């Protein structure tokens, strides 16, 4: 019995270490700026070259509109329904109306919406510590400490021309 409990404890610790290591491996990745003819600029938070993603922001250069995608929401939500996400950085908050889309791989819906680049939440992302996302009770966070320059470049490339 003691061996079984000890083994369960070790396996739990290994599993938690894997989750922690995976979360620690997430980084902000900016793409599309190096190609002058790019039709899309991308800024996402996840593990590079994997399916592990919190979500992303994309835009057509100079469009003034950013598409928001959050990979996983809640099992209490249903694909096809409308939803509102609350993005917050410190005291700055943006409520964004969007829709829930199927995500069979995750088993819970993803969230999609659009927001104008001039929304103050994007400026907050260039100087804040943490991005908090709330959708239907699901809470997600991403550190912003090393992302300020990427958000500045992303917002500048997406801003309406």
PDB file of C-alpha atoms in Angstrom, residues 12-122:
ATOM      1  CA  UNK A  12       1.665  13.187  -9.741  1.00  0.00           C
ATOM      2  CA  UNK A  13       4.840  15.191  -9.201  1.00  0.00           C
ATOM      3  CA  UNK A  14       6.155  14.184 -12.633  1.00  0.00           C
ATOM      4  CA  UNK A  15       2.837  15.119 -14.255  1.00  0.00           C
ATOM      5  CA  UNK A  16       2.773  18.501 -12.511  1.00  0.00           C
ATOM      6  CA  UNK A  17       6.397  19.115 -13.468  1.00  0.00           C
ATOM      7  CA  UNK A  18       5.481  18.460 -17.097  1.00  0.00           C
ATOM      8  CA  UNK A  19       2.624  20.962 -16.948  1.00  0.00           C
ATOM      9  CA  UNK A  20       4.874  23.530 -15.327  1.00  0.00           C
ATOM     10  CA  UNK A  21       7.664  22.950 -17.848  1.00  0.00           C
ATOM     11  CA  UNK A  22       5.190  23.216 -20.714  1.00  0.00           C
ATOM     12  CA  UNK A  23       3.787  26.501 -19.333  1.00  0.00           C
ATOM     13  CA  UNK A  24       7.314  27.811 -18.763  1.00  0.00           C
ATOM     14  CA  UNK A  25       8.135  27.015 -22.416  1.00  0.00           C
ATOM     15  CA  UNK A  26       5.384  29.331 -23.692  1.00  0.00           C
ATOM     16  CA  UNK A  27       6.670  32.500 -25.330  1.00  0.00           C
ATOM     17  CA  UNK A  28       5.276  35.398 -27.348  1.00  0.00           C
ATOM     18  CA  UNK A  29       6.039  34.911 -31.045  1.00  0.00           C
ATOM     19  CA  UNK A  30       5.729  37.716 -33.600  1.00  0.00           C
ATOM     20  CA  UNK A  31       5.558  36.830 -37.277  1.00  0.00           C
ATOM     21  CA  UNK A  32       4.879  38.385 -40.648  1.00  0.00           C
ATOM     22  CA  UNK A  33       6.817  41.631 -40.168  1.00  0.00           C
ATOM     23  CA  UNK A  34       9.888  40.455 -42.062  1.00  0.00           C
ATOM     24  CA  UNK A  35       7.894  39.931 -45.279  1.00  0.00           C
ATOM     25  CA  UNK A  36       6.911  43.298 -46.811  1.00  0.00           C
ATOM     26  CA  UNK A  37       4.194  41.548 -48.864  1.00  0.00           C
ATOM     27  CA  UNK A  38       2.727  39.657 -45.896  1.00  0.00           C
ATOM     28  CA  UNK A  39      -1.049  39.590 -45.847  1.00  0.00           C
ATOM     29  CA  UNK A  40      -1.124  38.806 -42.127  1.00  0.00           C
ATOM     30  CA  UNK A  41       0.793  39.793 -38.994  1.00  0.00           C
ATOM     31  CA  UNK A  42       0.742  37.310 -36.095  1.00  0.00           C
ATOM     32  CA  UNK A  43       1.428  37.624 -32.363  1.00  0.00           C
ATOM     33  CA  UNK A  44       0.759  34.488 -30.368  1.00  0.00           C
ATOM     34  CA  UNK A  45       1.515  33.045 -26.963  1.00  0.00           C
ATOM     35  CA  UNK A  46       2.394  29.353 -26.835  1.00  0.00           C
ATOM     36  CA  UNK A  47       5.086  26.735 -27.186  1.00  0.00           C
ATOM     37  CA  UNK A  48       6.856  27.223 -30.541  1.00  0.00           C
ATOM     38  CA  UNK A  49       6.320  24.480 -33.128  1.00  0.00           C
ATOM     39  CA  UNK A  50       3.616  22.757 -31.072  1.00  0.00           C
ATOM     40  CA  UNK A  51      -0.150  22.783 -30.616  1.00  0.00           C
ATOM     41  CA  UNK A  52       0.228  24.273 -27.114  1.00  0.00           C
ATOM     42  CA  UNK A  53      -1.198  27.769 -27.500  1.00  0.00           C
ATOM     43  CA  UNK A  54      -3.065  30.114 -25.203  1.00  0.00           C
ATOM     44  CA  UNK A  55      -4.145  32.095 -28.241  1.00  0.00           C
ATOM     45  CA  UNK A  56      -3.153  34.749 -30.720  1.00  0.00           C
ATOM     46  CA  UNK A  57      -3.723  38.154 -32.241  1.00  0.00           C
ATOM     47  CA  UNK A  58      -3.640  38.555 -36.045  1.00  0.00           C
ATOM     48  CA  UNK A  59      -4.285  41.383 -38.476  1.00  0.00           C
ATOM     49  CA  UNK A  60      -3.946  42.439 -42.068  1.00  0.00           C
ATOM     50  CA  UNK A  61      -1.195  45.096 -42.150  1.00  0.00           C
ATOM     51  CA  UNK A  62      -2.634  48.613 -41.874  1.00  0.00           C
ATOM     52  CA  UNK A  63      -6.197  47.354 -41.394  1.00  0.00           C
ATOM     53  CA  UNK A  64      -6.774  48.824 -37.937  1.00  0.00           C
ATOM     54  CA  UNK A  65      -8.508  45.610 -36.851  1.00  0.00           C
ATOM     55  CA  UNK A  66      -7.044  42.792 -34.760  1.00  0.00           C
ATOM     56  CA  UNK A  67      -8.563  39.321 -34.740  1.00  0.00           C
ATOM     57  CA  UNK A  68      -8.408  37.661 -31.334  1.00  0.00           C
ATOM     58  CA  UNK A  69      -8.328  33.894 -30.897  1.00  0.00           C
ATOM     59  CA  UNK A  70      -8.307  32.114 -27.527  1.00  0.00           C
ATOM     60  CA  UNK A  71      -7.599  28.402 -27.922  1.00  0.00           C
ATOM     61  CA  UNK A  72      -9.592  27.004 -25.009  1.00  0.00           C
ATOM     62  CA  UNK A  73     -12.555  28.367 -23.065  1.00  0.00           C
ATOM     63  CA  UNK A  74     -14.760  26.274 -20.776  1.00  0.00           C
ATOM     64  CA  UNK A  75     -16.662  22.998 -20.950  1.00  0.00           C
ATOM     65  CA  UNK A  76     -19.689  24.983 -19.764  1.00  0.00           C
ATOM     66  CA  UNK A  77     -19.738  26.841 -23.108  1.00  0.00           C
ATOM     67  CA  UNK A  78     -20.999  25.564 -26.451  1.00  0.00           C
ATOM     68  CA  UNK A  79     -19.573  26.079 -29.933  1.00  0.00           C
ATOM     69  CA  UNK A  80     -21.870  28.216 -32.058  1.00  0.00           C
ATOM     70  CA  UNK A  81     -22.922  30.451 -29.160  1.00  0.00           C
ATOM     71  CA  UNK A  82     -21.985  34.092 -28.750  1.00  0.00           C
ATOM     72  CA  UNK A  83     -19.680  35.034 -25.886  1.00  0.00           C
ATOM     73  CA  UNK A  84     -17.905  38.031 -24.419  1.00  0.00           C
ATOM     74  CA  UNK A  85     -14.256  37.978 -23.437  1.00  0.00           C
ATOM     75  CA  UNK A  86     -12.802  40.372 -20.915  1.00  0.00           C
ATOM     76  CA  UNK A  87      -9.176  41.265 -21.581  1.00  0.00           C
ATOM     77  CA  UNK A  88      -7.426  43.081 -18.759  1.00  0.00           C
ATOM     78  CA  UNK A  89      -3.967  44.377 -18.033  1.00  0.00           C
ATOM     79  CA  UNK A  90      -3.693  46.047 -14.638  1.00  0.00           C
ATOM     80  CA  UNK A  91      -6.632  48.462 -14.366  1.00  0.00           C
ATOM     81  CA  UNK A  92      -7.230  48.617 -18.141  1.00  0.00           C
ATOM     82  CA  UNK A  93     -10.066  46.397 -19.385  1.00  0.00           C
ATOM     83  CA  UNK A  94     -11.683  45.654 -22.746  1.00  0.00           C
ATOM     84  CA  UNK A  95     -14.890  43.675 -23.217  1.00  0.00           C
ATOM     85  CA  UNK A  96     -14.969  41.977 -26.606  1.00  0.00           C
ATOM     86  CA  UNK A  97     -18.058  40.358 -28.134  1.00  0.00           C
ATOM     87  CA  UNK A  98     -17.316  37.290 -30.220  1.00  0.00           C
ATOM     88  CA  UNK A  99     -18.288  33.733 -30.992  1.00  0.00           C
ATOM     89  CA  UNK A 100     -17.386  30.274 -29.785  1.00  0.00           C
ATOM     90  CA  UNK A 101     -16.035  27.912 -32.429  1.00  0.00           C
ATOM     91  CA  UNK A 102     -15.458  24.149 -32.329  1.00  0.00           C
ATOM     92  CA  UNK A 103     -12.122  22.869 -31.080  1.00  0.00           C
ATOM     93  CA  UNK A 104     -12.392  19.081 -31.149  1.00  0.00           C
ATOM     94  CA  UNK A 105      -8.771  18.612 -30.122  1.00  0.00           C
ATOM     95  CA  UNK A 106      -9.247  20.530 -26.871  1.00  0.00           C
ATOM     96  CA  UNK A 107     -12.756  19.271 -26.167  1.00  0.00           C
ATOM     97  CA  UNK A 108     -13.930  22.804 -25.361  1.00  0.00           C
ATOM     98  CA  UNK A 109     -14.721  25.646 -27.762  1.00  0.00           C
ATOM     99  CA  UNK A 110     -12.269  28.313 -28.855  1.00  0.00           C
ATOM    100  CA  UNK A 111     -13.168  32.021 -28.870  1.00  0.00           C
ATOM    101  CA  UNK A 112     -12.899  34.377 -31.868  1.00  0.00           C
ATOM    102  CA  UNK A 113     -13.498  38.133 -31.986  1.00  0.00           C
ATOM    103  CA  UNK A 114     -12.162  41.385 -33.452  1.00  0.00           C
ATOM    104  CA  UNK A 115     -11.025  44.601 -31.803  1.00  0.00           C
ATOM    105  CA  UNK A 116      -9.800  47.927 -33.169  1.00  0.00           C
ATOM    106  CA  UNK A 117      -6.044  48.511 -32.803  1.00  0.00           C
ATOM    107  CA  UNK A 118      -6.739  51.892 -31.217  1.00  0.00           C
ATOM    108  CA  UNK A 119      -8.393  50.182 -28.213  1.00  0.00           C
ATOM    109  CA  UNK A 120      -6.433  51.191 -25.074  1.00  0.00           C
ATOM    110  CA  UNK A 121      -5.928  47.535 -24.077  1.00  0.00           C
ATOM    111  CA  UNK A 122      -3.200  47.218 -26.741  1.00  0.00           C
TER     112      UNK A 122
END
